[in-house]
């Protein structure tokens, strides 16, 4: 098998000090800055009014009863269920009972939900602006040449990733351009940030993107959800519970189970 | 288990509370007086840990208990420096310190007024609301405390601590059904808490043996008490209080077997028949004597029991022996 001749490109060793290091350092510093910027910009969690708190916790209370009904005796479960269903259906626990039956307010016009969206926007901005700036900085100054050779072989598919901005067909994919180094930094600095800032930092974009795609756990009481509907659904759930108690036959279990 | 500053010091014996509060100077010396939250210094110093703040909090409690007000103030200052005056927990701790330092009733009234002022500004400040209730109760205004608790639970019904306090208040007033109701709410929030199961059993037993209880509800309470105790030892094998209660209820049932004929309805628990009650009694007796024996011998793995509870169990067992020997004679 014929050896593929090793490509050698003579580079100025200064490239290493004047491009590779600056890009890396700038990336780390922006990560750190972004972390502290988002810490500073984070608004304190909003205080709930008593009525809103009551609405939420009363609903959780009902869910709790539905989940853990087995610790109660038949009679105490029945009294609780009747009371809760009556209250849920009459809307006693609603934040503003007179608005019952109307359509939920548009989340865009609701000031309280606007705040949450502003927070999201701020985070997005903190991510987008520095990225654009750095990318244009790299493009303006360092584009158009390779800066280093990776110490391991790669297949041809990596060419578009590693040699962005260098349109040379025959070059070995191991050669890498500055813009590619920038992309590698974006994805590879996570552990550095973990080391510098602790594990729950806001520096890494990856984590933020994951968070956006993640499940919408906080949406239970979010804007646009009609609490009255939730209460009615919960009342229905409670009504169909078939009661059994963990206390049924517990002595028998005990006498069979525990040997002294 | 050695007392640690990382766990809430709710029921420590005086000696270990004293030991904890004597650690105060060391803890205060070993940690920095202020933890800066500025980014630059945070980069170069060790990150702050939540444990430190828990330590301070527990240290305040122990120090107030042993009268070391100075150390308590220092801890409080550090918490204020970190979290600010507006923090709800810090406000409650500050109130606690003031309560502890109050010399007479008028000073306590002052603190109470402060609480009410804070609550007027922010009616969802739960730590302060709880402090106010505790203060009301310790000033002897129990019915005020109960109504304030009910008010708190009205908008926050998922608070196990508040429910159990309410249960305790009702119990102190002799309102057994209400106390049982509140305890059941705690159980709904913590369905596998064996101590709560046993506590509920105790409440049922107390309700059953209270003077002036009707025959039907006696049956109901006793049946559920047995089941609660049985459930608690099913959840936790060597739970002394559970076995103690189980034995007590079985013994009461076996000795006073006269009003056995009350008819059972479907939706209620039935008292187990005499044979099973005897077997449960034997089981509890055997287990109790095992616990007492091991604990008295200070065997490995049997040390966590409370002295007073062991003594009570021993008393119960020896009563039993005396009774049975009296019958034999």
Coordinates of C-alpha atoms in Angstrom, one line a residue:
Chain A
X1 CA 0.0 0.0 0.0
X2 CA 1.4 3.3 -1.0
X3 CA 1.9 5.8 1.7
X4 CA 0.0 9.0 1.3
X5 CA 2.6 11.7 1.3
X6 CA 2.4 13.7 4.5
X7 CA 1.3 17.2 3.7
X8 CA 3.5 19.8 5.3
X9 CA 2.7 23.4 5.4
X10 CA 5.2 25.8 6.8
X11 CA 3.5 28.0 9.2
X12 CA 4.8 30.9 11.2
X13 CA 5.1 29.6 14.8
X14 CA 3.9 33.0 15.9
X15 CA 0.4 32.0 14.6
X16 CA 0.2 29.9 17.6
X17 CA 0.8 32.7 20.1
X18 CA -1.1 35.4 18.3
X19 CA -4.2 33.5 17.2
X20 CA -4.8 30.3 19.0
X21 CA -4.2 31.7 22.5
X22 CA -6.1 34.9 22.0
X23 CA -9.1 33.2 20.7
X24 CA -9.2 30.7 23.6
X25 CA -8.6 33.4 26.2
X26 CA -11.3 35.6 24.7
X27 CA -13.7 32.7 24.7
X28 CA -13.1 31.9 28.3
X29 CA -13.4 35.5 29.4
X30 CA -16.6 36.0 27.5
X31 CA -18.0 32.9 29.2
X32 CA -17.1 34.2 32.6
X33 CA -18.5 37.6 31.8
X34 CA -21.7 36.1 30.5
X35 CA -22.1 34.1 33.7
X36 CA -21.8 37.2 35.9
X37 CA -23.9 39.2 33.6
X38 CA -26.7 36.7 33.8
X39 CA -26.3 36.6 37.6
X40 CA -26.6 40.4 37.8
X41 CA -29.5 40.5 35.4
X42 CA -31.5 37.8 37.0
X43 CA -34.5 39.3 38.7
X44 CA -35.5 38.0 42.1
X45 CA -38.3 35.5 42.0
X46 CA -41.6 37.4 42.1
X47 CA -43.5 37.3 45.3
X48 CA -46.8 35.6 45.1
X49 CA -49.9 37.3 46.4
X50 CA -51.7 35.4 49.1
X51 CA -54.6 34.6 46.7
X52 CA -52.4 33.3 44.0
X53 CA -50.5 31.2 46.5
X54 CA -53.7 29.8 47.9
X55 CA -54.9 28.9 44.4
X56 CA -51.7 27.0 43.6
X57 CA -51.4 25.3 47.0
X58 CA -55.0 24.3 47.2
X59 CA -54.6 22.6 43.8
X60 CA -51.5 20.8 45.0
X61 CA -53.4 19.8 48.1
X62 CA -56.0 18.1 46.0
X63 CA -53.4 16.3 44.0
X64 CA -51.8 15.2 47.2
X65 CA -55.0 13.8 48.5
X66 CA -55.5 12.0 45.2
X67 CA -52.0 10.6 45.3
X68 CA -51.8 9.6 49.0
X69 CA -55.4 8.7 49.7
X70 CA -54.4 5.2 50.9
X71 CA -53.1 6.5 54.2
X72 CA -56.6 7.5 55.2
X73 CA -59.5 5.6 56.4
X74 CA -62.6 5.4 54.2
X75 CA -64.5 7.9 56.2
X76 CA -61.9 10.6 56.5
X77 CA -61.1 10.3 52.8
X78 CA -64.8 10.6 51.9
X79 CA -65.2 13.8 54.0
X80 CA -62.1 15.4 52.5
X81 CA -63.1 14.4 49.0
X82 CA -66.6 15.8 49.3
X83 CA -65.3 19.1 50.8
X84 CA -62.6 19.5 48.1
X85 CA -64.9 18.7 45.2
X86 CA -67.5 21.1 46.4
X87 CA -64.9 23.8 46.8
X88 CA -63.2 23.1 43.5
X89 CA -66.4 23.1 41.6
X90 CA -67.8 26.3 43.2
X91 CA -64.5 28.1 42.5
X92 CA -63.9 29.0 46.1
X93 CA -60.1 28.9 45.8
X94 CA -59.8 30.9 42.6
X95 CA -57.7 34.0 42.6
X96 CA -60.5 36.2 41.3
X97 CA -63.7 34.3 41.3
X98 CA -65.6 36.9 39.3
X99 CA -63.5 36.2 36.3
X100 CA -64.6 32.6 36.2
X101 CA -65.6 31.3 32.9
X102 CA -64.0 34.0 30.9
X103 CA -61.2 33.2 28.5
X104 CA -57.8 33.3 30.1
X105 CA -56.0 36.6 29.5
X106 CA -53.7 36.8 26.6
X107 CA -50.2 36.0 27.9
X108 CA -48.8 38.8 25.8
X109 CA -50.9 41.5 27.4
X110 CA -50.5 40.1 31.0
X111 CA -47.8 42.2 32.7
X112 CA -46.8 39.4 35.0
X113 CA -46.1 37.0 32.2
X114 CA -44.4 39.6 30.2
X115 CA -41.8 39.7 32.9
X116 CA -40.9 36.1 32.4
X117 CA -40.6 36.6 28.7
X118 CA -38.4 39.6 29.2
X119 CA -36.1 37.4 31.4
X120 CA -35.9 34.8 28.6
X121 CA -35.2 37.5 26.1
X122 CA -32.4 38.9 28.3
X123 CA -30.8 35.5 28.5
X124 CA -31.1 35.0 24.8
X125 CA -29.5 38.4 24.2
X126 CA -26.6 37.7 26.6
X127 CA -25.9 34.7 24.4
X128 CA -26.4 36.1 21.0
X129 CA -24.6 39.4 21.2
X130 CA -21.2 38.2 22.4
X131 CA -21.3 35.3 19.9
X132 CA -21.9 37.6 17.0
X133 CA -19.3 40.0 18.1
X134 CA -16.6 37.4 18.5
X135 CA -17.4 35.7 15.4
X136 CA -17.2 38.8 13.3
X137 CA -14.0 39.7 15.1
X138 CA -12.4 36.4 14.2
X139 CA -13.7 36.6 10.7
X140 CA -12.4 40.1 10.2
X141 CA -8.9 39.4 11.5
X142 CA -8.1 35.7 11.3
X143 CA -10.0 34.3 8.4
X144 CA -8.5 32.6 5.4
X145 CA -5.6 30.6 6.7
X146 CA -5.0 27.4 8.7
X147 CA -3.5 27.8 12.1
X148 CA -2.8 24.3 13.4
X149 CA -2.7 20.6 12.6
X150 CA -4.6 18.2 14.8
X151 CA -2.4 15.4 16.1
X152 CA -4.8 12.7 14.9
X153 CA -6.2 11.7 11.5
X154 CA -9.7 12.6 10.5
X155 CA -12.0 11.6 7.6
X156 CA -12.9 13.9 4.8
X157 CA -16.3 14.7 6.3
X158 CA -14.7 16.9 8.9
X159 CA -13.3 19.2 6.3
X160 CA -16.4 21.5 6.3
X161 CA -16.3 21.7 10.0
X162 CA -12.6 22.2 10.6
X163 CA -11.7 24.3 7.5
X164 CA -14.5 26.7 7.4
X165 CA -13.3 29.8 5.5
X166 CA -10.4 28.0 3.8
X167 CA -11.6 26.8 0.4
X168 CA -8.8 24.4 -0.5
X169 CA -10.0 21.1 -1.9
X170 CA -7.0 18.8 -1.4
X171 CA -5.9 19.8 2.0
X172 CA -5.8 17.2 4.7
X173 CA -8.8 17.6 7.1
X174 CA -6.4 17.7 10.0
X175 CA -5.5 21.2 9.2
X176 CA -7.7 23.6 11.0
X177 CA -8.7 27.2 10.5
X178 CA -9.3 29.8 13.1
X179 CA -13.0 30.0 12.8
X180 CA -13.1 26.2 13.4
X181 CA -11.1 26.6 16.5
X182 CA -13.7 29.1 17.6
X183 CA -16.4 26.6 17.2
X184 CA -14.4 23.9 19.0
X185 CA -14.0 26.4 21.9
X186 CA -17.8 27.0 22.0
X187 CA -18.5 23.3 22.5
X188 CA -15.4 22.3 24.4
X189 CA -15.1 24.9 27.1
X190 CA -17.9 23.5 29.3
X191 CA -15.6 21.7 31.6
X192 CA -13.3 24.7 31.9
X193 CA -16.3 26.8 33.0
X194 CA -17.4 24.1 35.4
X195 CA -14.0 24.3 36.9
X196 CA -13.9 28.0 37.1
X197 CA -17.5 28.9 38.0
X198 CA -19.0 25.8 39.6
X199 CA -21.4 23.4 38.0
X200 CA -24.5 25.6 37.8
X201 CA -22.9 28.3 35.8
X202 CA -24.6 30.3 33.0
X203 CA -21.5 30.5 30.8
X204 CA -22.1 27.7 28.5
X205 CA -24.5 28.0 25.7
X206 CA -24.9 24.3 25.4
X207 CA -26.6 24.1 28.8
X208 CA -28.9 26.9 27.9
X209 CA -30.0 25.4 24.7
X210 CA -30.6 22.1 26.5
X211 CA -32.7 24.0 29.0
X212 CA -34.9 25.5 26.3
X213 CA -35.5 22.2 24.8
X214 CA -36.2 20.5 28.1
X215 CA -39.6 19.7 29.5
X216 CA -41.8 22.6 30.5
X217 CA -42.0 21.6 34.1
X218 CA -42.8 25.1 35.4
X219 CA -45.8 25.5 33.1
X220 CA -48.3 24.1 35.6
X221 CA -49.1 27.5 36.9
X222 CA -47.7 29.5 34.0
X223 CA -49.5 32.2 32.2
X224 CA -52.3 31.1 29.8
X225 CA -53.4 28.2 32.0
X226 CA -56.9 28.6 33.3
X227 CA -56.9 27.6 37.0
X228 CA -60.6 27.1 36.9
X229 CA -60.2 24.3 34.4
X230 CA -57.4 22.8 36.4
X231 CA -59.6 22.8 39.5
X232 CA -62.5 21.2 37.6
X233 CA -60.2 18.5 36.2
X234 CA -58.8 17.8 39.6
X235 CA -62.3 17.5 41.1
X236 CA -63.2 15.0 38.4
X237 CA -60.0 13.0 39.2
X238 CA -60.9 13.0 42.8
X239 CA -64.4 11.9 42.2
X240 CA -63.3 8.7 40.4
X241 CA -60.8 7.6 43.0
X242 CA -61.7 4.2 44.3
X243 CA -60.6 4.2 47.9
X244 CA -58.6 1.5 49.5
X245 CA -56.6 1.9 52.6
X246 CA -53.1 0.8 53.4
X247 CA -54.5 -0.1 56.8
X248 CA -56.6 -2.9 55.4
X249 CA -55.3 -6.1 56.8
X250 CA -52.2 -4.5 58.2
X251 CA -52.2 -6.8 61.3
X252 CA -52.2 -9.8 59.1
X253 CA -49.3 -8.6 57.1
X254 CA -47.5 -7.8 60.3
X255 CA -48.1 -11.1 61.9
X256 CA -47.0 -13.0 58.9
X257 CA -44.1 -10.7 58.1
X258 CA -42.2 -10.0 61.3
X259 CA -40.6 -12.9 63.1
X260 CA -39.0 -12.1 66.4
Chain B
X1 CA -25.2 9.8 66.6
X2 CA -23.1 12.8 67.7
X3 CA -25.0 16.1 67.5
X4 CA -24.0 18.0 64.4
X5 CA -24.6 21.6 63.4
X6 CA -25.8 20.5 60.1
X7 CA -29.1 19.1 61.3
X8 CA -31.8 21.2 62.9
X9 CA -31.5 21.0 66.7
X10 CA -35.1 20.4 67.5
X11 CA -35.0 17.8 70.3
X12 CA -31.5 17.7 71.5
X13 CA -30.9 16.9 75.1
X14 CA -29.4 19.8 77.0
X15 CA -26.0 18.4 77.2
X16 CA -25.5 18.1 73.4
X17 CA -27.1 21.5 72.9
X18 CA -24.5 22.9 75.2
X19 CA -21.8 21.0 73.3
X20 CA -23.0 22.5 70.1
X21 CA -23.1 26.0 71.4
X22 CA -19.6 25.6 72.7
X23 CA -18.4 25.1 69.2
X24 CA -19.6 28.6 68.4
X25 CA -16.2 30.4 68.8
X26 CA -14.4 27.8 66.7
X27 CA -17.0 28.0 64.0
X28 CA -17.0 31.8 64.0
X29 CA -13.3 31.9 63.9
X30 CA -12.8 29.3 61.2
X31 CA -15.1 30.9 58.6
X32 CA -14.7 34.4 57.2
X33 CA -16.7 37.2 58.7
X34 CA -18.3 38.2 55.4
X35 CA -18.6 36.3 52.2
X36 CA -18.4 38.6 49.4
X37 CA -20.7 38.0 46.5
X38 CA -18.7 40.1 44.1
X39 CA -17.5 38.2 41.1
X40 CA -13.9 39.0 41.3
X41 CA -13.3 37.8 44.8
X42 CA -15.5 34.8 44.2
X43 CA -13.2 33.7 41.4
X44 CA -10.2 33.5 43.8
X45 CA -11.7 32.4 47.1
X46 CA -13.4 29.2 47.9
X47 CA -17.0 29.1 46.8
X48 CA -19.5 29.7 49.6
X49 CA -21.4 26.6 50.7
X50 CA -25.0 26.3 51.8
X51 CA -23.8 24.2 54.7
X52 CA -22.2 27.3 56.3
X53 CA -25.5 29.1 56.5
X54 CA -27.3 26.0 57.9
X55 CA -24.5 25.9 60.5
X56 CA -25.0 29.5 61.5
X57 CA -28.8 29.0 61.7
X58 CA -28.5 26.0 64.0
X59 CA -25.8 27.7 66.0
X60 CA -28.1 30.5 66.7
X61 CA -30.7 28.1 68.0
X62 CA -28.3 26.3 70.2
X63 CA -26.7 29.5 71.5
X64 CA -30.0 31.0 72.4
X65 CA -30.9 27.9 74.2
X66 CA -27.7 27.9 76.3
X67 CA -27.8 31.7 76.8
X68 CA -24.8 32.6 74.7
X69 CA -26.5 35.6 73.2
X70 CA -23.3 37.2 72.0
X71 CA -22.4 34.3 69.7
X72 CA -26.0 34.2 68.5
X73 CA -25.8 37.9 67.6
X74 CA -22.6 37.3 65.7
X75 CA -24.1 34.5 63.7
X76 CA -27.2 36.6 62.9
X77 CA -25.0 39.5 61.8
X78 CA -23.2 37.3 59.3
X79 CA -26.5 36.0 58.0
X80 CA -27.8 39.5 57.6
X81 CA -24.6 40.6 55.9
X82 CA -25.1 37.8 53.3
X83 CA -28.8 37.7 52.8
X84 CA -29.9 41.2 53.7
X85 CA -32.5 42.4 56.1
X86 CA -35.4 41.7 53.8
X87 CA -34.9 37.9 53.7
X88 CA -37.8 36.1 55.3
X89 CA -35.8 33.5 57.0
X90 CA -33.4 36.0 58.4
X91 CA -36.3 38.1 59.6
X92 CA -37.7 35.1 61.5
X93 CA -34.3 34.4 63.1
X94 CA -33.9 38.0 64.1
X95 CA -37.3 37.8 65.7
X96 CA -36.3 34.6 67.5
X97 CA -33.3 36.3 69.0
X98 CA -35.4 39.2 70.2
X99 CA -37.9 36.8 71.7
X100 CA -35.1 35.0 73.5
X101 CA -33.8 38.2 74.9
X102 CA -37.1 39.7 76.0
X103 CA -37.1 40.2 79.7
X104 CA -40.8 40.5 80.4
X105 CA -44.2 40.3 78.8
X106 CA -44.2 43.8 77.5
X107 CA -41.0 43.1 75.5
X108 CA -42.7 40.1 74.0
X109 CA -45.7 42.3 73.1
X110 CA -43.2 44.6 71.3
X111 CA -41.9 41.7 69.3
X112 CA -45.4 40.6 68.5
X113 CA -46.3 44.0 67.2
X114 CA -43.2 43.9 65.0
X115 CA -44.4 40.6 63.5
X116 CA -47.8 42.0 62.9
X117 CA -46.3 45.0 61.2
X118 CA -44.2 42.8 58.9
X119 CA -47.2 40.7 58.1
X120 CA -49.2 43.7 57.3
X121 CA -46.7 44.6 54.6
X122 CA -46.3 41.1 53.3
X123 CA -49.0 38.6 54.1
X124 CA -47.3 35.6 52.6
X125 CA -44.2 35.9 54.8
X126 CA -44.6 32.3 56.2
X127 CA -41.5 32.2 58.5
X128 CA -42.7 35.3 60.3
X129 CA -46.3 34.1 60.4
X130 CA -45.1 30.9 62.1
X131 CA -43.0 32.8 64.6
X132 CA -46.0 34.9 65.4
X133 CA -48.0 31.7 66.0
X134 CA -45.3 30.2 68.2
X135 CA -45.0 33.4 70.2
X136 CA -48.8 33.6 70.7
X137 CA -48.8 30.0 71.9
X138 CA -45.9 30.5 74.3
X139 CA -47.6 33.7 75.7
X140 CA -50.6 31.5 76.5
X141 CA -52.9 32.9 73.9
X142 CA -53.6 29.4 72.5
X143 CA -56.9 30.2 70.8
X144 CA -55.3 33.1 69.0
X145 CA -52.5 30.9 67.9
X146 CA -54.9 28.2 66.7
X147 CA -56.9 30.7 64.6
X148 CA -53.8 32.2 63.2
X149 CA -52.6 28.7 62.2
X150 CA -55.9 28.0 60.6
X151 CA -55.6 31.2 58.6
X152 CA -52.1 30.3 57.5
X153 CA -53.2 26.8 56.5
X154 CA -56.1 28.3 54.6
X155 CA -53.8 29.7 51.9
X156 CA -51.0 27.2 52.4
X157 CA -52.5 23.8 53.0
X158 CA -49.4 21.9 51.9
X159 CA -47.4 22.8 55.0
X160 CA -46.8 19.7 57.1
X161 CA -45.1 21.6 59.9
X162 CA -48.1 23.9 60.4
X163 CA -50.5 21.0 60.3
X164 CA -48.7 19.1 63.0
X165 CA -48.4 22.2 65.1
X166 CA -52.1 22.7 64.7
X167 CA -52.7 19.1 65.7
X168 CA -50.6 19.6 68.8
X169 CA -52.5 22.7 69.8
X170 CA -55.8 20.9 69.4
X171 CA -54.6 18.0 71.4
X172 CA -53.5 20.4 74.2
X173 CA -57.1 21.7 74.2
X174 CA -58.5 18.2 74.3
X175 CA -60.1 18.4 70.8
X176 CA -59.3 14.9 69.7
X177 CA -61.2 14.7 66.4
X178 CA -59.7 18.0 65.2
X179 CA -56.2 16.9 66.3
X180 CA -56.7 13.6 64.4
X181 CA -57.9 15.5 61.3
X182 CA -54.8 17.7 61.3
X183 CA -52.5 14.8 61.8
X184 CA -54.1 13.0 58.9
X185 CA -53.2 16.0 56.8
X186 CA -49.6 15.6 57.8
X187 CA -49.8 12.0 56.8
X188 CA -51.2 13.0 53.4
X189 CA -48.1 15.1 52.8
X190 CA -45.7 12.4 54.1
X191 CA -47.5 9.1 53.5
X192 CA -44.6 6.9 54.7
X193 CA -43.6 8.7 57.9
X194 CA -43.8 6.0 60.5
X195 CA -43.5 8.4 63.3
X196 CA -46.6 10.2 62.1
X197 CA -48.4 6.9 61.8
X198 CA -47.5 6.1 65.4
X199 CA -48.4 9.6 66.5
X200 CA -51.8 9.3 64.9
X201 CA -52.2 6.0 66.7
X202 CA -51.4 7.7 69.9
X203 CA -54.0 10.4 69.2
X204 CA -56.6 7.7 68.4
X205 CA -55.8 5.9 71.6
X206 CA -56.0 9.1 73.7
X207 CA -59.3 9.9 72.0
X208 CA -60.6 6.4 72.8
X209 CA -59.6 6.4 76.4
X210 CA -60.7 10.0 77.1
X211 CA -63.5 10.3 79.6
X212 CA -67.0 10.5 78.2
X213 CA -66.4 8.8 74.9
X214 CA -69.3 6.9 73.4
X215 CA -69.1 3.2 72.9
X216 CA -69.3 3.3 69.1
X217 CA -66.5 5.7 68.7
X218 CA -64.4 3.9 71.3
X219 CA -64.5 0.9 69.0
X220 CA -63.6 3.0 66.0
X221 CA -60.7 4.8 67.6
X222 CA -59.3 1.6 69.1
X223 CA -59.5 -0.3 65.8
X224 CA -57.8 2.5 63.9
X225 CA -55.2 2.9 66.7
X226 CA -54.1 -0.7 66.4
X227 CA -53.9 -0.4 62.6
X228 CA -51.9 2.8 62.8
X229 CA -49.4 1.3 65.2
X230 CA -49.2 -1.8 63.1
X231 CA -48.5 0.3 60.0
X232 CA -45.8 2.3 61.7
X233 CA -43.9 -0.8 62.8
X234 CA -44.4 -2.3 59.4
X235 CA -42.7 0.7 57.9
X236 CA -39.9 0.8 60.5
X237 CA -38.9 -2.5 62.0
X238 CA -37.5 -1.5 65.4
X239 CA -39.6 1.5 66.1
X240 CA -40.0 1.6 69.9
X241 CA -43.0 4.0 70.1
X242 CA -44.9 1.9 67.5
X243 CA -44.5 -1.3 69.5
X244 CA -45.2 0.4 72.8
X245 CA -48.4 1.8 71.4
X246 CA -49.4 -1.5 69.9
X247 CA -48.8 -3.3 73.1
X248 CA -50.7 -0.7 75.1
X249 CA -53.7 -0.8 72.8
X250 CA -53.8 -4.6 72.7
X251 CA -53.5 -4.8 76.5
X252 CA -56.3 -2.4 76.9
X253 CA -58.5 -4.3 74.5
X254 CA -57.7 -7.7 76.1
X255 CA -58.3 -6.5 79.7
X256 CA -61.5 -4.6 79.0
X257 CA -63.2 -7.0 76.6
X258 CA -66.7 -6.2 77.8
X259 CA -68.0 -3.7 75.2
X260 CA -67.1 -5.9 72.3
X261 CA -70.6 -6.2 70.8
X262 CA -70.9 -2.8 69.0
X263 CA -71.8 -3.6 65.5
X264 CA -69.4 -2.8 62.7
X265 CA -70.4 -0.8 59.7
X266 CA -68.7 -1.4 56.3
X267 CA -66.7 1.7 55.9
X268 CA -65.0 1.4 59.3
X269 CA -62.1 -0.6 60.5
X270 CA -62.9 -3.7 62.6
X271 CA -61.0 -4.5 65.7
X272 CA -59.1 -7.8 65.1
X273 CA -60.6 -10.8 66.9
X274 CA -59.2 -11.8 70.3
X275 CA -56.8 -14.4 69.0
X276 CA -55.1 -12.0 66.7
X277 CA -55.1 -9.3 69.3
X278 CA -53.3 -11.7 71.6
X279 CA -50.8 -12.6 68.9
X280 CA -50.2 -8.9 68.2
X281 CA -49.7 -8.4 72.0
X282 CA -47.2 -11.2 72.1
X283 CA -45.3 -9.9 69.1
X284 CA -45.1 -6.4 70.6
X285 CA -44.0 -7.8 73.9
X286 CA -41.3 -9.9 72.4
X287 CA -40.0 -7.0 70.2
X288 CA -40.1 -4.5 73.1
X289 CA -38.2 -6.8 75.4
X290 CA -35.7 -7.4 72.7
X291 CA -35.2 -3.7 72.2
X292 CA -35.0 -3.0 75.9
X293 CA -32.5 -5.9 76.4
X294 CA -30.2 -4.8 73.6
X295 CA -30.4 -1.2 74.4
X296 CA -29.6 -1.7 78.1
X297 CA -26.6 -3.9 77.1
X298 CA -25.5 -1.1 74.8
X299 CA -25.2 -3.5 71.9
X300 CA -23.8 -2.3 68.6
X301 CA -26.6 -0.9 66.4
X302 CA -29.1 -0.5 69.2
X303 CA -27.9 2.8 70.7
X304 CA -30.1 5.4 69.2
X305 CA -33.1 4.9 71.5
X306 CA -34.2 7.6 73.9
X307 CA -33.4 6.8 77.6
X308 CA -36.9 7.9 78.7
X309 CA -38.6 5.8 76.1
X310 CA -36.6 2.7 77.0
X311 CA -37.4 3.3 80.7
X312 CA -41.1 3.6 79.8
X313 CA -41.0 0.4 77.8
X314 CA -39.3 -1.4 80.7
X315 CA -42.0 -0.2 83.0
X316 CA -44.8 -1.4 80.7
X317 CA -43.1 -4.8 80.4
X318 CA -42.6 -5.2 84.2
X319 CA -46.3 -4.2 84.8
X320 CA -47.3 -6.9 82.5
X321 CA -45.1 -9.5 84.3
X322 CA -46.5 -8.4 87.6
X323 CA -50.1 -8.7 86.4
X324 CA -49.6 -12.1 84.9
X325 CA -47.8 -13.4 88.0
X326 CA -50.7 -12.0 90.1
X327 CA -53.1 -14.0 88.0
X328 CA -51.1 -17.2 88.4
X329 CA -51.1 -16.8 92.1

